[in-house]
Short mmCIF file of C-alpha atoms in Angstrom, two decimals:
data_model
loop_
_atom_site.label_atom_id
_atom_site.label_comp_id
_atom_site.label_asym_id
_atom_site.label_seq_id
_atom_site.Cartn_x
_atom_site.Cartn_y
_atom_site.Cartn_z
CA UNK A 1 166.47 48.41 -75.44
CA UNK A 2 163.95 46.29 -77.80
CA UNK A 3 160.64 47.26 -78.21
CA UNK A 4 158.43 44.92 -76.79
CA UNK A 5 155.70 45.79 -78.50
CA UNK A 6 156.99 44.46 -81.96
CA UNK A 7 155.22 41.44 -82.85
CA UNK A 8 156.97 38.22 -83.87
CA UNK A 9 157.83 36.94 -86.90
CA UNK A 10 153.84 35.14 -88.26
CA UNK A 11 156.32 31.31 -88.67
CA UNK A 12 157.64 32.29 -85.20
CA UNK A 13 154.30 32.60 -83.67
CA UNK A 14 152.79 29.62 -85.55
CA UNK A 15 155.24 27.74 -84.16
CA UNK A 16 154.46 28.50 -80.74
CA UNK A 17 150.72 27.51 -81.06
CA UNK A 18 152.14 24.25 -82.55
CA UNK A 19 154.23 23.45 -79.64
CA UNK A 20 152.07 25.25 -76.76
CA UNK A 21 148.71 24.82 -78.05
CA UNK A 22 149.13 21.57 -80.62
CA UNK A 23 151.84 19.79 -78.46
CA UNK A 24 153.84 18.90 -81.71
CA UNK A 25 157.34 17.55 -81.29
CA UNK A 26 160.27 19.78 -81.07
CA UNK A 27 161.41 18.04 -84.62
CA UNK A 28 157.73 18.88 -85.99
CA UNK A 29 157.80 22.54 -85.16
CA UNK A 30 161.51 23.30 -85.86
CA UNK A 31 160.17 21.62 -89.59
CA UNK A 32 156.73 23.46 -89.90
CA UNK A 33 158.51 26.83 -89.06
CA UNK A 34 161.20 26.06 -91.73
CA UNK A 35 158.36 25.87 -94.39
CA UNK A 36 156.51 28.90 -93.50
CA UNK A 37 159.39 30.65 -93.71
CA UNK A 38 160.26 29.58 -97.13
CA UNK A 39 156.64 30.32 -98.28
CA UNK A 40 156.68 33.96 -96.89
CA UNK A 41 160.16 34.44 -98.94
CA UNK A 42 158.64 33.35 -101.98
CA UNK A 43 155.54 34.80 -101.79
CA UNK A 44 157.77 38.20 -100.82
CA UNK A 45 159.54 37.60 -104.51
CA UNK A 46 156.41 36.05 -106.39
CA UNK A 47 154.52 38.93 -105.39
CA UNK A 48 156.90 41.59 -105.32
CA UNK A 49 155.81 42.79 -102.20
CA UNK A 50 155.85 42.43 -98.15
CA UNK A 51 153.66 39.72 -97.06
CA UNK A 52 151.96 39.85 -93.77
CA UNK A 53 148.86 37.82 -92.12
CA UNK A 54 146.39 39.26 -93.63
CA UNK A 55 148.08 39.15 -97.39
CA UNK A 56 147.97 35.62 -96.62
CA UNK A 57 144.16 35.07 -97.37
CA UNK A 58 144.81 36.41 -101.24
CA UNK A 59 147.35 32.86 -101.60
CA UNK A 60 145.59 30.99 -104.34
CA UNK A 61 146.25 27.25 -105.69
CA UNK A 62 148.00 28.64 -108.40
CA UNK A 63 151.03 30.46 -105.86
CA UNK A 64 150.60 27.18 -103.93
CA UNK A 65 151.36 25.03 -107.17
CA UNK A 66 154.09 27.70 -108.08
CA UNK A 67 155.58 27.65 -104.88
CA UNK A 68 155.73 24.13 -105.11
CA UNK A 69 157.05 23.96 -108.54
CA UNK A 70 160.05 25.55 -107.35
CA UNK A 71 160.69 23.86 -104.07
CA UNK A 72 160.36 20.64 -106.54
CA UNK A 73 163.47 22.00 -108.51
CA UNK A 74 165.59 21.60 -105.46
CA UNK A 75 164.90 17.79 -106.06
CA UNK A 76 161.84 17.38 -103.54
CA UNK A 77 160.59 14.11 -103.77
CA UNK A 78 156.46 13.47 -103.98
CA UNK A 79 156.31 12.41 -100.22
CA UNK A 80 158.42 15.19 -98.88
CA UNK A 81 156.34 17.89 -101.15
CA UNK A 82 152.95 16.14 -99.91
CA UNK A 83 154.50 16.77 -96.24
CA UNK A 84 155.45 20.26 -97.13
CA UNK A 85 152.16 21.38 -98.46
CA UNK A 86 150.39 20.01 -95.40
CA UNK A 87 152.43 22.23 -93.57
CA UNK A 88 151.72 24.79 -95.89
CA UNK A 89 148.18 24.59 -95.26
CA UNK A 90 148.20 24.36 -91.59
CA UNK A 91 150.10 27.16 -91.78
CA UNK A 92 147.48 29.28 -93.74
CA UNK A 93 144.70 27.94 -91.82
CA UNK A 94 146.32 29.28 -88.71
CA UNK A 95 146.72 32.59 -90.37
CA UNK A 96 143.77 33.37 -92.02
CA UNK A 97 141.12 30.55 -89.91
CA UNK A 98 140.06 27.01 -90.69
CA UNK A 99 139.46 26.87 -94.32
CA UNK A 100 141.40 30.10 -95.40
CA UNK A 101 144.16 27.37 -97.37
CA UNK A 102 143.18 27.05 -101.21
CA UNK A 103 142.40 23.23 -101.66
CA UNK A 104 144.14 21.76 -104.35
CA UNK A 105 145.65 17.78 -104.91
CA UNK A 106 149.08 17.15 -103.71
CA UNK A 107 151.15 15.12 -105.20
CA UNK A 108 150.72 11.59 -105.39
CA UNK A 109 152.72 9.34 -102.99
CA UNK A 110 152.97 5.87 -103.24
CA UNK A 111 152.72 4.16 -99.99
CA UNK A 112 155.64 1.79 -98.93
CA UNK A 113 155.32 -0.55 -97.23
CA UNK A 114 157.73 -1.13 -93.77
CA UNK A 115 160.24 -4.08 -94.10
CA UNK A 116 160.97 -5.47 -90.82
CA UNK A 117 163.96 -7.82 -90.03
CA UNK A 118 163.77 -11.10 -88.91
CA UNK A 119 163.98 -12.19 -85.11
CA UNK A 120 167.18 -13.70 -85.74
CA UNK A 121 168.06 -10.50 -87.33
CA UNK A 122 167.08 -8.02 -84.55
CA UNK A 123 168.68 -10.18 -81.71
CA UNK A 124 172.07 -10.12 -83.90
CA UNK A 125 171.83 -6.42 -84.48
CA UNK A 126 171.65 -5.43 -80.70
CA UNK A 127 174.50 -8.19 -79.78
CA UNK A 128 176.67 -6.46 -82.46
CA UNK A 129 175.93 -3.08 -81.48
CA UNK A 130 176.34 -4.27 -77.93
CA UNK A 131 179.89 -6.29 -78.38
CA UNK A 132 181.13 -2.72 -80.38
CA UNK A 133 181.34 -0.94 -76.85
CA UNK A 134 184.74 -1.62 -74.68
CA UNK A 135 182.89 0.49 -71.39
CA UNK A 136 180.31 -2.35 -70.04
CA UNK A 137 177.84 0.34 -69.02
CA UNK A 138 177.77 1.85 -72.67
CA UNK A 139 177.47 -2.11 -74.22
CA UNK A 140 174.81 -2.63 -71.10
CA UNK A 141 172.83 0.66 -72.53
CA UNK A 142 172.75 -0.23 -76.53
CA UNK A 143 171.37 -3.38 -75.76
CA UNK A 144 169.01 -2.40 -73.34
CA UNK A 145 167.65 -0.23 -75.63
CA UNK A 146 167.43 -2.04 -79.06
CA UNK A 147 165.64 -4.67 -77.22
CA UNK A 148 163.05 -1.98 -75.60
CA UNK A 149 162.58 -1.24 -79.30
CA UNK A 150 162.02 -4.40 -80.84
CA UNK A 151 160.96 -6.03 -77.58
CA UNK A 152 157.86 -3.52 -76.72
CA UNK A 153 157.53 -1.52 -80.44
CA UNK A 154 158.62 1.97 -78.65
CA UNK A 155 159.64 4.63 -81.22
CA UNK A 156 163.06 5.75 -80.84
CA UNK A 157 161.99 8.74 -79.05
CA UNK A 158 159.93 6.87 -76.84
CA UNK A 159 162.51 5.61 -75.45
CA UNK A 160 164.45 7.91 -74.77
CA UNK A 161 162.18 10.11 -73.31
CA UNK A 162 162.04 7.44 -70.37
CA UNK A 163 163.07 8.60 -67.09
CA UNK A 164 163.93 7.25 -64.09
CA UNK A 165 160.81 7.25 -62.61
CA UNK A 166 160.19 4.10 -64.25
CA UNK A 167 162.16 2.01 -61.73
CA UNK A 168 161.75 -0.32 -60.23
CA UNK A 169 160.16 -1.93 -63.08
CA UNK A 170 157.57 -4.01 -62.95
CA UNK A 171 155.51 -6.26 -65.89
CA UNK A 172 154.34 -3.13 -67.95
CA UNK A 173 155.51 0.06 -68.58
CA UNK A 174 153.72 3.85 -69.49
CA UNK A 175 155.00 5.26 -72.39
CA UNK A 176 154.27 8.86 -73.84
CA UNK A 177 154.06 8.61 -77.37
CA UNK A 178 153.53 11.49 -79.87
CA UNK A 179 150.90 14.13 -78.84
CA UNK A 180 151.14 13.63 -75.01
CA UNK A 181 149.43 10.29 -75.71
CA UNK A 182 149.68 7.50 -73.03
CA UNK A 183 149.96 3.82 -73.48
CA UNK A 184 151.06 0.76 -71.15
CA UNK A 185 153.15 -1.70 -72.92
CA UNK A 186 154.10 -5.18 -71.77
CA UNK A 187 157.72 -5.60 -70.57
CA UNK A 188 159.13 -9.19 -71.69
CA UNK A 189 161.39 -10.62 -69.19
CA UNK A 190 164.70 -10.71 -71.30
CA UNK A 191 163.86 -6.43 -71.64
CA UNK A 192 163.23 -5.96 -67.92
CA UNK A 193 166.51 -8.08 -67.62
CA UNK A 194 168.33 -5.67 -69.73
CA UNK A 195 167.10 -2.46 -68.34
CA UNK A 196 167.86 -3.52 -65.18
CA UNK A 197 171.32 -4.40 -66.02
CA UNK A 198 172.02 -1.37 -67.42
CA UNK A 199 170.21 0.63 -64.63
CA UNK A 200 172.88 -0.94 -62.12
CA UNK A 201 176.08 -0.03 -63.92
CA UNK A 202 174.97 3.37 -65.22
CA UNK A 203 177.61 5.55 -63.21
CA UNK A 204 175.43 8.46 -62.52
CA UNK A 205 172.40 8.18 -59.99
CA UNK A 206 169.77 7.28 -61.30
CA UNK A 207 167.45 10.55 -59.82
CA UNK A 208 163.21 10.15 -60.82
CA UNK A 209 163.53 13.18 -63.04
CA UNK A 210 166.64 11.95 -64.92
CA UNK A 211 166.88 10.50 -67.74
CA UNK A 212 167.43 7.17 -67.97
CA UNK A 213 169.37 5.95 -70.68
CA UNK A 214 172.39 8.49 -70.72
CA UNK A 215 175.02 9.87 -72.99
CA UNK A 216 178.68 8.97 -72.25
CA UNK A 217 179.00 12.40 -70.45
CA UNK A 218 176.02 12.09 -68.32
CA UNK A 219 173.37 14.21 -69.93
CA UNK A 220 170.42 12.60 -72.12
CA UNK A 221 171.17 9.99 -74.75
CA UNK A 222 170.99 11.43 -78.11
CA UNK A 223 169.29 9.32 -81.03
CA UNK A 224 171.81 10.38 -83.19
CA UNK A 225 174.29 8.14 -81.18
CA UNK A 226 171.68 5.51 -81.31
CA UNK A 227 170.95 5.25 -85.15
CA UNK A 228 175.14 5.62 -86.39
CA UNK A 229 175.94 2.33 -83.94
CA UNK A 230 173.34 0.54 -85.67
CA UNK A 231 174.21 1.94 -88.93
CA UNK A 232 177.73 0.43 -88.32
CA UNK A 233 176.12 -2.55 -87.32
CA UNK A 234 174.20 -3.23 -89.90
CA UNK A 235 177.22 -3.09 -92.35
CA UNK A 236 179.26 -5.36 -90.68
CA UNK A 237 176.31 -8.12 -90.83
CA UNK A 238 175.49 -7.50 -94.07
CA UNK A 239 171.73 -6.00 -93.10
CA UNK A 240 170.04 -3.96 -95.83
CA UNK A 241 169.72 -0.33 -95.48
CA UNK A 242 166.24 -0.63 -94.14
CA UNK A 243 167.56 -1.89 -90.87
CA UNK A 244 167.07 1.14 -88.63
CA UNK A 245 165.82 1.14 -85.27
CA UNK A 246 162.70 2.40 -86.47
CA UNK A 247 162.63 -1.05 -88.39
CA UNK A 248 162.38 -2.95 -84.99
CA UNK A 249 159.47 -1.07 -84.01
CA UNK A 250 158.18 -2.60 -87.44
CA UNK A 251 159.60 -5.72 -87.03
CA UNK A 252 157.65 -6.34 -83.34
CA UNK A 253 153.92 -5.22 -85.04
CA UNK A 254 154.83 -7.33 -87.81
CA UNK A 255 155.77 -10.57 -85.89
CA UNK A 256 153.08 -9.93 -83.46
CA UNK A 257 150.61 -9.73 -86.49
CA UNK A 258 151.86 -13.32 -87.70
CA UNK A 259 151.44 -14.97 -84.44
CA UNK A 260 147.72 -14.03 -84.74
CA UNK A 261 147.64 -10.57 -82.78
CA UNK A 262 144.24 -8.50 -83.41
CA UNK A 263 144.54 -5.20 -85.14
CA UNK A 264 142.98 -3.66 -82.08
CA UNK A 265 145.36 -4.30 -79.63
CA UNK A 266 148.45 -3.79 -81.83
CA UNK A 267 146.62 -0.54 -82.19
CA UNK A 268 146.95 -0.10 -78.39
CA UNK A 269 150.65 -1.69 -78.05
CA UNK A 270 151.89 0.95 -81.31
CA UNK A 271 150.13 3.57 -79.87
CA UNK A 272 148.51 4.75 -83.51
CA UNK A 273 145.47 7.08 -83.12
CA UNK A 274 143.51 5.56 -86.32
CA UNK A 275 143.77 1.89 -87.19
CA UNK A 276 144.10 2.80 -90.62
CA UNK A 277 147.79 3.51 -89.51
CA UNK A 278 148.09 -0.37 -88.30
CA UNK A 279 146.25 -1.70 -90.93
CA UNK A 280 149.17 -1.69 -93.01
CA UNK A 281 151.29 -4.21 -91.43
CA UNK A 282 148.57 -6.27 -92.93
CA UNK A 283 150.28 -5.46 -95.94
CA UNK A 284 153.71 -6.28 -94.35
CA UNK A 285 152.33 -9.51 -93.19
CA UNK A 286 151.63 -10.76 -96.53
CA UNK A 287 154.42 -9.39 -98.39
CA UNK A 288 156.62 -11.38 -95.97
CA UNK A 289 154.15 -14.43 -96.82
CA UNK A 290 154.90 -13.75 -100.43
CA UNK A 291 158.61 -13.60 -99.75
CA UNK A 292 158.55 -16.78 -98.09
CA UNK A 293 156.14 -18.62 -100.50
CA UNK A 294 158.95 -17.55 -103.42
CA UNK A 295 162.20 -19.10 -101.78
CA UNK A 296 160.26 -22.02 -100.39
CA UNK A 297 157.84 -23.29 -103.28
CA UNK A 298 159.46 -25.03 -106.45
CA UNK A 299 157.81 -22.99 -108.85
CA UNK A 300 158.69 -19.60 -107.29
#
């Protein structure tokens, strides 16, 4: 019989107050517990000893910058080592209290900026993906969702985190985006028209609890499925390797922004907590302008 009174592993703990207490994605917290476990083994080695909470308030910059040294030998880039010492340092400050994580500079990322696709573009992508499928249901389904995507900016998650207690729809739909957050988003008739298509050839009932865009066995559908059609896709059109289904969310902010959309409410539509995290389709929005200005003018 286990003894109950054996406390967890400290990354197994931390990452259920990250999923209980933080509401972090199951893809955040399967990540964040990943890293604290490779800090604890290297502080075990770099140290030479057993590390447990309260051996984590003697971690100074200098393990941090070690520890990151070495994760950088495994051919880390700079964004995924900024990402990893964020973790790092949530990781402390749960463990020792706010402000028990040595502050020192991470490395420097240079921000990229989203390229979306053209309209054109996106409505060939989901017809492709769509004309792939011999079951009508399945075809019905892809293009349902790619449009939801690029027709209403949802994440990829998003949608698929719909159930069917969203029918019948009507002219706007709720959405739970990342951290439990809430947002209604505008349902253009061609993606109600979709959705609803697919809705009525789904073969499985389509119960309020359910979800409702489903796998080809019945249970949930899998984004995995989602993101290797459109990789196929995209090859045989020719798309660049940027065309994702994240870039559809892109590609609605970004049209949206050139038809004279204010920050604020693409704010609201995205469902970003900061505007600083819309304000760079501004940058989008002008590189596109650039693009355009270079093919079109003479002297370009």
């Amino acid at each position: 019989m286990s003894d109950l009174s054996v406390p967890l592993p400290l990354p197994v703990q931390w990452s259920v107050h990250l999923a209980r207490d933080r509401r972090r994605s199951e893809h955040t917290v399967r990540a964040y517990r990943a890293t604290a476990e490779r800090l604890l083994l290297f502080l075990n080695e770099h140290w030479g000893e057993a590390v447990d909470r309260a051996a984590l308030s003697r971690v100074t910059a200098g393990d941090l910058r070690a520890y990151l040294a070495q994760r950088r030998g495994t051919g880390l880039s700079n964004a995924s080592a900024a990402r990893e010492l964020s973790a790092v340092r949530g990781f402390l400050d749960w463990a020792g209290g706010v402000g028990a994580a040595p502050r020192m500079k991470g490395p420097r990322v240079k921000k990229g900026v989203p390229r979306p696709i053209s309209p054109d573009e996106a409505v060939a992508l989901a017809t492709d993906v769509m004309e792939d499928s011999d079951e009508p249901w399945v075809a019905a389904r892809d293009w349902a969702v790619l449009l939801l995507l690029y027709g209403a900016g949802l994440r990829i998650g998003e949608a698929l985190a719909l159930t069917g207690a969203v029918l019948p729809l009507g002219e706007t739909l709720r959405v739970t985006g990342k951290r439990d957050r809430t947002r209604i988003v505008p349902l253009l008739p061609p993606v109600r028209a979709a959705i609803e298509d697919y809705a009525a050839r789904v073969p499985w009932p389509m119960a309020r609890n359910a979800p409702l865009f489903r796998g080809v066995r019945g249970g949930a559908l899998d984004g995995g499925i989602v993101r290797t059609r459109v990789r196929a896709a995209r090859a045989r059109l020719g798309l660049s390797e940027r065309t994702t289904p994240h870039a559809l969310r892109h590609s609605f902010a970004t049209h949206l922004l050139g038809r004279g959309a204010d920050l604020r409410a693409l704010q609201e539509l995205l469902g970003h907590a900061s505007l600083s995290s819309t304000q760079v389709y501004t940058g989008v929005d002008a590189a596109h302008l650039l693009d355009v200005y270079r093919a079109a003018h003479p002297r370009g």
